PDB file of C-alpha atoms and ligand atoms in Angstrom:
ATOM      1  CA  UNK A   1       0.000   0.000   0.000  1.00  0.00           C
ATOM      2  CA  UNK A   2       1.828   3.487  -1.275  1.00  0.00           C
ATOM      3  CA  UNK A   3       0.565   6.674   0.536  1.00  0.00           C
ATOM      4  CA  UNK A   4       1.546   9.968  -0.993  1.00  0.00           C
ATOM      5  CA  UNK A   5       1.206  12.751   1.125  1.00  0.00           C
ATOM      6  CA  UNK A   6       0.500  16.476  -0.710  1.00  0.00           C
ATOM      7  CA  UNK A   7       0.775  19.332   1.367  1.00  0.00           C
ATOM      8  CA  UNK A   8       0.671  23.050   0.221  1.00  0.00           C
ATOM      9  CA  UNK A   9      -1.344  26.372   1.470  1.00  0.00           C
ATOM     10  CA  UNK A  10      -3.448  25.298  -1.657  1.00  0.00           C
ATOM     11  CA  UNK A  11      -4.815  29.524  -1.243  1.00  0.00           C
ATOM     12  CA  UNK A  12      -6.670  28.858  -3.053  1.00  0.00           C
ATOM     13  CA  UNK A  13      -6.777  25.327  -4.752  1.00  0.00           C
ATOM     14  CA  UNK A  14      -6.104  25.949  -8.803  1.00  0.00           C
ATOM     15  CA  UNK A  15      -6.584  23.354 -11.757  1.00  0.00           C
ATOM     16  CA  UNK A  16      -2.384  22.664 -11.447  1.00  0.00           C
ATOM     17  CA  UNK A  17      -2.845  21.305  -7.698  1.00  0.00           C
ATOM     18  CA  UNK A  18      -5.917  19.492  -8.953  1.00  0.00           C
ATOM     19  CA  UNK A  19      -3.988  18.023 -11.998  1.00  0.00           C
ATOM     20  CA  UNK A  20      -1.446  16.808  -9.877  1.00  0.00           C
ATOM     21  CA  UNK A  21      -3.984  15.302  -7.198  1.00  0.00           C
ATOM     22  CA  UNK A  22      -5.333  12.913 -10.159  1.00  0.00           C
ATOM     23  CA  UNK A  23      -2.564  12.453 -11.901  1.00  0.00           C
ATOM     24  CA  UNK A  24      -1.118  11.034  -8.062  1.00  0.00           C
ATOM     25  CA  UNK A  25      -4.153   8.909  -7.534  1.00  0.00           C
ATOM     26  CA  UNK A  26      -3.413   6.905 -10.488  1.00  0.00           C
ATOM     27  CA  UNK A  27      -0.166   6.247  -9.132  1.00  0.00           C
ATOM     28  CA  UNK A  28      -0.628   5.355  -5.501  1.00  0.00           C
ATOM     29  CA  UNK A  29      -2.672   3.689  -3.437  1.00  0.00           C
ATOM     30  CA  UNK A  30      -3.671   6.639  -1.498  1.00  0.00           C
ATOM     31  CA  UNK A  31      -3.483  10.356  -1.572  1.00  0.00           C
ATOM     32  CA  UNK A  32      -4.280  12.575   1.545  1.00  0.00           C
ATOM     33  CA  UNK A  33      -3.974  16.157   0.925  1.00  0.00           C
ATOM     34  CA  UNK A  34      -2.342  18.269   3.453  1.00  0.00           C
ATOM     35  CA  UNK A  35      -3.810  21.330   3.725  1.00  0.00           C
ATOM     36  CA  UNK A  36      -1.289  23.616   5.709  1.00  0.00           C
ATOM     37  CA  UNK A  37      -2.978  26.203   8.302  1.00  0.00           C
ATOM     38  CA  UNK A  38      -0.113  28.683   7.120  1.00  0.00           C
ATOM     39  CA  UNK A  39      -1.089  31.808   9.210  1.00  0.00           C
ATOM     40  CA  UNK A  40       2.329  33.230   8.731  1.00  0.00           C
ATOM     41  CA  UNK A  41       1.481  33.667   5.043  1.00  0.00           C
ATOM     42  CA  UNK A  42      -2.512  35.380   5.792  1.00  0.00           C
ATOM     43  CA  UNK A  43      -4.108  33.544   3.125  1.00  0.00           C
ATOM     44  CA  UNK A  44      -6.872  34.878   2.139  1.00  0.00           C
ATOM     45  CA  UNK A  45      -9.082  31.372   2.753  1.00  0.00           C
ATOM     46  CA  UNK A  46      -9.692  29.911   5.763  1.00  0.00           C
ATOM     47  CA  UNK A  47      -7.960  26.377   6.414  1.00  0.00           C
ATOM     48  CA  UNK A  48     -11.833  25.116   6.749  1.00  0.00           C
ATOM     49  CA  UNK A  49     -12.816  26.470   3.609  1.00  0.00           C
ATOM     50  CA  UNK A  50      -9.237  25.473   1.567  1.00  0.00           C
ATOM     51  CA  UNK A  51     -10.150  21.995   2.895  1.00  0.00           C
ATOM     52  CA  UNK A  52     -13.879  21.796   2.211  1.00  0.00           C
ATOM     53  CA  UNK A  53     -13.066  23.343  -1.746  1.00  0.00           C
ATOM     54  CA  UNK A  54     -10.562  20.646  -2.487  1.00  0.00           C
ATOM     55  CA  UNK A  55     -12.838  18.080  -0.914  1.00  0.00           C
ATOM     56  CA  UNK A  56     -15.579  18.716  -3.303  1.00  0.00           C
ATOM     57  CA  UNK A  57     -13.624  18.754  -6.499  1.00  0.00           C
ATOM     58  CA  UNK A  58     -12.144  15.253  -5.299  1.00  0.00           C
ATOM     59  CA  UNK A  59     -15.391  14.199  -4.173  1.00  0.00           C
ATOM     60  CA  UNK A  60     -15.762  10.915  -6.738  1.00  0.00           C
ATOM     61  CA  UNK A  61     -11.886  10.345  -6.536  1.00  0.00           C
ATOM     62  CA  UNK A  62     -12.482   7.287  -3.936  1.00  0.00           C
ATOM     63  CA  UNK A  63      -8.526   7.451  -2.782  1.00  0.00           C
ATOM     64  CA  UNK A  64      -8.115  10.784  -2.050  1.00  0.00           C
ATOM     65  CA  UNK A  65      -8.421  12.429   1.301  1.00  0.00           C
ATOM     66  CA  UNK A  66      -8.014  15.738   2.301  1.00  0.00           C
ATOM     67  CA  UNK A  67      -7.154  17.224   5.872  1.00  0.00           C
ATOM     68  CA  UNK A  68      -6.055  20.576   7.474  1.00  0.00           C
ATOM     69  CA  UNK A  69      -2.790  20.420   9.624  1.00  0.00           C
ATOM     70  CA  UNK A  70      -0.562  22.960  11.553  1.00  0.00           C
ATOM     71  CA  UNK A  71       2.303  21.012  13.107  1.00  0.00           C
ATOM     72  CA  UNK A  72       5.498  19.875  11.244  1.00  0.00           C
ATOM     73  CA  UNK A  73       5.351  18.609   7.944  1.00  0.00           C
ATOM     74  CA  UNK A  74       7.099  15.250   8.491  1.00  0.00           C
ATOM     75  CA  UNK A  75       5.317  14.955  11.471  1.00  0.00           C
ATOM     76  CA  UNK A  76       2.364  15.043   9.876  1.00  0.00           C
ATOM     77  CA  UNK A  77       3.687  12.487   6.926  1.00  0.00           C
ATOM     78  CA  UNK A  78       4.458   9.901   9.476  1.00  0.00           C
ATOM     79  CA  UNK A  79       1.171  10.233  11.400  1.00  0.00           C
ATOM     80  CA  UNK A  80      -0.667   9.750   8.448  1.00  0.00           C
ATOM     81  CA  UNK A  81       1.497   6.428   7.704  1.00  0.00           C
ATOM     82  CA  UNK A  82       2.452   8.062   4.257  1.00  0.00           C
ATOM     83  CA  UNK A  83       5.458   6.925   2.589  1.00  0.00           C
ATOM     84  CA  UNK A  84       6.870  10.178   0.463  1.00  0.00           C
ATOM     85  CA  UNK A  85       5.790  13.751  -0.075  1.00  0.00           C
ATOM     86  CA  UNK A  86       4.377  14.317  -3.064  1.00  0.00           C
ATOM     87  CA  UNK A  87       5.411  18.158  -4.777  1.00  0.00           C
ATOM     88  CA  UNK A  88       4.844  19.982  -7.684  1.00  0.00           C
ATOM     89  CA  UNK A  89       7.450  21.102 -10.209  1.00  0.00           C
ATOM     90  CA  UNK A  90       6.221  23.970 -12.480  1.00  0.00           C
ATOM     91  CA  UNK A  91       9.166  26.026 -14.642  1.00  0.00           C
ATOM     92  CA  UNK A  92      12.423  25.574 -13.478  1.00  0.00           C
ATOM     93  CA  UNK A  93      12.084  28.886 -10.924  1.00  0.00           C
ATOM     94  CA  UNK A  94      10.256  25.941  -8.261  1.00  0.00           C
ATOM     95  CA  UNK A  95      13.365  23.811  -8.238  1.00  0.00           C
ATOM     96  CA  UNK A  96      15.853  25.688  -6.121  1.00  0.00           C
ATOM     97  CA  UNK A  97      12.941  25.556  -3.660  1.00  0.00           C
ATOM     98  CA  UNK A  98      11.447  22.621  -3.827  1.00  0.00           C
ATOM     99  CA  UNK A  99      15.113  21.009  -3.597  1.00  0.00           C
ATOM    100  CA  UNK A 100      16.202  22.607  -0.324  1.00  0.00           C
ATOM    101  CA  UNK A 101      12.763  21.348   0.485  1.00  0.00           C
ATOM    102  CA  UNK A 102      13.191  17.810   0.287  1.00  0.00           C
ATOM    103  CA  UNK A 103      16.730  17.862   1.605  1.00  0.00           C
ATOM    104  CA  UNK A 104      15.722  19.361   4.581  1.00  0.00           C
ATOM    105  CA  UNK A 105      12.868  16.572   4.958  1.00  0.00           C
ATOM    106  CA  UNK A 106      15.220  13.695   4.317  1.00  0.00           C
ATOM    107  CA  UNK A 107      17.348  15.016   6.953  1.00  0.00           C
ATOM    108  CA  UNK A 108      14.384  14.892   9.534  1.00  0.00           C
ATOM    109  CA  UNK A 109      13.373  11.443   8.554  1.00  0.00           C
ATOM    110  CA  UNK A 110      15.584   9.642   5.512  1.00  0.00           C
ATOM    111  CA  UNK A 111      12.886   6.909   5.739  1.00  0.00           C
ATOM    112  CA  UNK A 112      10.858   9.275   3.722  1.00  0.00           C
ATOM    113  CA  UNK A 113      11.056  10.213   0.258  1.00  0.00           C
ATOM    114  CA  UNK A 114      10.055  12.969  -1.856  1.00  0.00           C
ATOM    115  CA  UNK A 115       8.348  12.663  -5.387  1.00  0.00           C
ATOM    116  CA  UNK A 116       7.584  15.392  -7.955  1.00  0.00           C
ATOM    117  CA  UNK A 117       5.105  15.301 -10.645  1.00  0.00           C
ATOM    118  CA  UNK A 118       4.633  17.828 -13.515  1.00  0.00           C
ATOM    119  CA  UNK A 119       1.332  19.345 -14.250  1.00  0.00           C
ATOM    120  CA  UNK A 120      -0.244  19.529 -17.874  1.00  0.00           C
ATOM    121  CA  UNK A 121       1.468  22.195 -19.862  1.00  0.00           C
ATOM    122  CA  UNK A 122      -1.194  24.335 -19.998  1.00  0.00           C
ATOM    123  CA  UNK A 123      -1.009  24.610 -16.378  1.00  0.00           C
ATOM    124  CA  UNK A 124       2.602  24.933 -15.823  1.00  0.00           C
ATOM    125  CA  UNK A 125       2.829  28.839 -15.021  1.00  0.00           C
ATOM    126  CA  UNK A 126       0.040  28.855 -13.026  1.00  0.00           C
ATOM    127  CA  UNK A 127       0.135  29.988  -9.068  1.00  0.00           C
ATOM    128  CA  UNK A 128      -2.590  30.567  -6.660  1.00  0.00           C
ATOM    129  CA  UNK A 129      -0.872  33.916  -5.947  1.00  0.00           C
ATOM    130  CA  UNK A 130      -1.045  34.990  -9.535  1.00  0.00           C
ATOM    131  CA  UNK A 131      -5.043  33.489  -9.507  1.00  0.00           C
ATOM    132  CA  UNK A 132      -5.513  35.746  -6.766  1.00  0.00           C
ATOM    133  CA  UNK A 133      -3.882  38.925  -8.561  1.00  0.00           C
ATOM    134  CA  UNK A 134      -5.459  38.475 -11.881  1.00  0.00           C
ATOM    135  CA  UNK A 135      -9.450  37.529 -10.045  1.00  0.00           C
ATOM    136  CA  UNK A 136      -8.718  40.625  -7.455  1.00  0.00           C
ATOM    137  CA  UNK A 137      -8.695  43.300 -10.716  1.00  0.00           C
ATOM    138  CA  UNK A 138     -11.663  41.463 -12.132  1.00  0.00           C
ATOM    139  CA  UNK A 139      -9.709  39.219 -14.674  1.00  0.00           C
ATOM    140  CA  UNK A 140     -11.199  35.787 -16.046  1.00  0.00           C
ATOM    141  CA  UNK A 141      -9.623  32.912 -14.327  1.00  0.00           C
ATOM    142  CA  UNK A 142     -12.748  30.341 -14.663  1.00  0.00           C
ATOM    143  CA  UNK A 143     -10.198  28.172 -17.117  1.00  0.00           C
ATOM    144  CA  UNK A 144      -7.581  27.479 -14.463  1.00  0.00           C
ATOM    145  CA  UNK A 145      -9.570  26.820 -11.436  1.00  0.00           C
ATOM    146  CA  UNK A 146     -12.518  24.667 -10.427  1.00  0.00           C
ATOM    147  CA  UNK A 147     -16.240  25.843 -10.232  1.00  0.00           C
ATOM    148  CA  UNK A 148     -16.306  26.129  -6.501  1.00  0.00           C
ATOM    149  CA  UNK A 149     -13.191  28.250  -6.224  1.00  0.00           C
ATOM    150  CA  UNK A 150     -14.463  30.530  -8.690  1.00  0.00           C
ATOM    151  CA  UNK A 151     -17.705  31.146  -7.396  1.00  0.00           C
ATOM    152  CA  UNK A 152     -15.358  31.563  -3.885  1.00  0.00           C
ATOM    153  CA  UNK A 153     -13.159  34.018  -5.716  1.00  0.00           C
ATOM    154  CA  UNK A 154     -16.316  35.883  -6.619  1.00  0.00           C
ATOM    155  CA  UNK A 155     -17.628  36.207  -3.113  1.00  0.00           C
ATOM    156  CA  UNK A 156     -14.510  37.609  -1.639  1.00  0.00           C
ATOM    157  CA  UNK A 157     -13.786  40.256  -4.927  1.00  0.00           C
ATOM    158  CA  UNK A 158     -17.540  40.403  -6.149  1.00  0.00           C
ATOM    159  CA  UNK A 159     -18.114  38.858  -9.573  1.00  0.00           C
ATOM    160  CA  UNK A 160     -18.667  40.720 -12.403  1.00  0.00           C
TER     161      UNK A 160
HETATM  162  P1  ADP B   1       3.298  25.994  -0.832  1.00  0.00           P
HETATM  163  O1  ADP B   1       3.008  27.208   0.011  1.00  0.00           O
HETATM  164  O2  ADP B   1       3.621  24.774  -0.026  1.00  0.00           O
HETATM  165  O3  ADP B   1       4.270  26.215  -1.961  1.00  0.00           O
HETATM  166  P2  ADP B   1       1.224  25.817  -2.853  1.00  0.00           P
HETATM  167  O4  ADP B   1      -0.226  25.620  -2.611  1.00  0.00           O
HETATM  168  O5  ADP B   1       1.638  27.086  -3.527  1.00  0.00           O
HETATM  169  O6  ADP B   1       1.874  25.660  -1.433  1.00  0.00           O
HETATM  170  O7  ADP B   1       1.816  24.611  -3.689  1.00  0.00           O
HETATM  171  C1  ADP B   1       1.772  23.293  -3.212  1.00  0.00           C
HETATM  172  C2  ADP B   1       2.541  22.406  -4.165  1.00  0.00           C
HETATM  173  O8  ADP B   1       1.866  22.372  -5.422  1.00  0.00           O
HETATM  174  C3  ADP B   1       3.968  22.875  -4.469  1.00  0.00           C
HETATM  175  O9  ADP B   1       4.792  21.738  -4.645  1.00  0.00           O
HETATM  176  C4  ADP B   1       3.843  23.599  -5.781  1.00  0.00           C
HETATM  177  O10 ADP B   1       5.050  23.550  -6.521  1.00  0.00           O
HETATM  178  C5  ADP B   1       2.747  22.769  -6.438  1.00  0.00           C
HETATM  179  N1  ADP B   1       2.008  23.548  -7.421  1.00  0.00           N
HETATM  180  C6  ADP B   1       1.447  24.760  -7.290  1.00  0.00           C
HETATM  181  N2  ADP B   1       0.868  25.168  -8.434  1.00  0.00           N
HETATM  182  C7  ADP B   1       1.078  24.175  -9.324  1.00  0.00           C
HETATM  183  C8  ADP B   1       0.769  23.995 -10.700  1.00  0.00           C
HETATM  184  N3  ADP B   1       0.170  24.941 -11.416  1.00  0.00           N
HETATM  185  N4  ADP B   1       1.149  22.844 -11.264  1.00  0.00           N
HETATM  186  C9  ADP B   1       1.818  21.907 -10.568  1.00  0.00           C
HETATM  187  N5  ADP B   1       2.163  22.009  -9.287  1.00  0.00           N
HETATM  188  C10 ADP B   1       1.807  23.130  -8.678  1.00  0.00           C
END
């Protein structure tokens, strides 16, 4: 049985974290989203509501689960029973990053590995920040994220 364990602020959830999700569940047994609490970074969603929009995206995706959590990451892997930390690698700008990322994990617990999937192309330059930028000044974003988070974005900006 291979757990993969995806954690991110996920502020909000766009159709590049949701590519990787399914693209994951094909390949593992399990996936449990980590939803990281993240106050130092004020995101703009609460943990509940980061939670509940991935949640009903992945609703029909029978091995995926999603939870909220505030303590330390491999901490969290390991209670969970997961065996590596799944990431996302966009452009090449995540890699630095992402890198010191999982060297720093392996140090806390070598048992545990990291593994990085690419999104679909057409998703590859997409961040939640920029979502956030472009749905703030009344852009279109409805083609990179899902139906819920839209119809979130348009609560907290006001839709057009
Ligand atoms: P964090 O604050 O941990 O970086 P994010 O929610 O921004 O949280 O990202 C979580 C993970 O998802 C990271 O590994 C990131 O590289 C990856 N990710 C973010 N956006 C995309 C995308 N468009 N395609 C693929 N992976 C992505």
């Amino acid at each position: 049985m291979a757990i993969a364990f995806y954690p991110g602020t996920f502020d909000p959830p766009t159709m590049g974290h949701i590519d990787l999700i399914r693209r994951a569940g094909k390949l593992f047994d399990e996936v449990i989203v980590g939803v990281a609490e993240n106050r130092e970074k004020s995101p703009l969603f609460s943990l509940q509501e980061r939670v509940l929009m991935i949640d009903e995206v992945m609703k029909e995706s029978e091995n995926v689960r999603v939870i909220g959590f505030n303590n330390l990451l491999i901490d969290c892997v390991r209670e969970q029973g997961a065996d590596t930390i799944l990431r996302g690698l966009r452009a090449v700008s995540d890699f630095e990053y992402e890198f010191q990322l999982a060297a720093m994990n392996r140090h806390l617990d070598p048992g545990i590995e990291t593994t990085f999937l690419t999104p679909s192309e057409k998703y590859a330059f997409l961040s939640s920040t920029l979502i956030k930028e472009v749905a703030s000044l009344a852009g279109d974003v409805s083609d990179f994220v899902p139906p819920q988070v839209l119809t979130a974005l348009n609560r907290v900006y006001g839709s057009k």
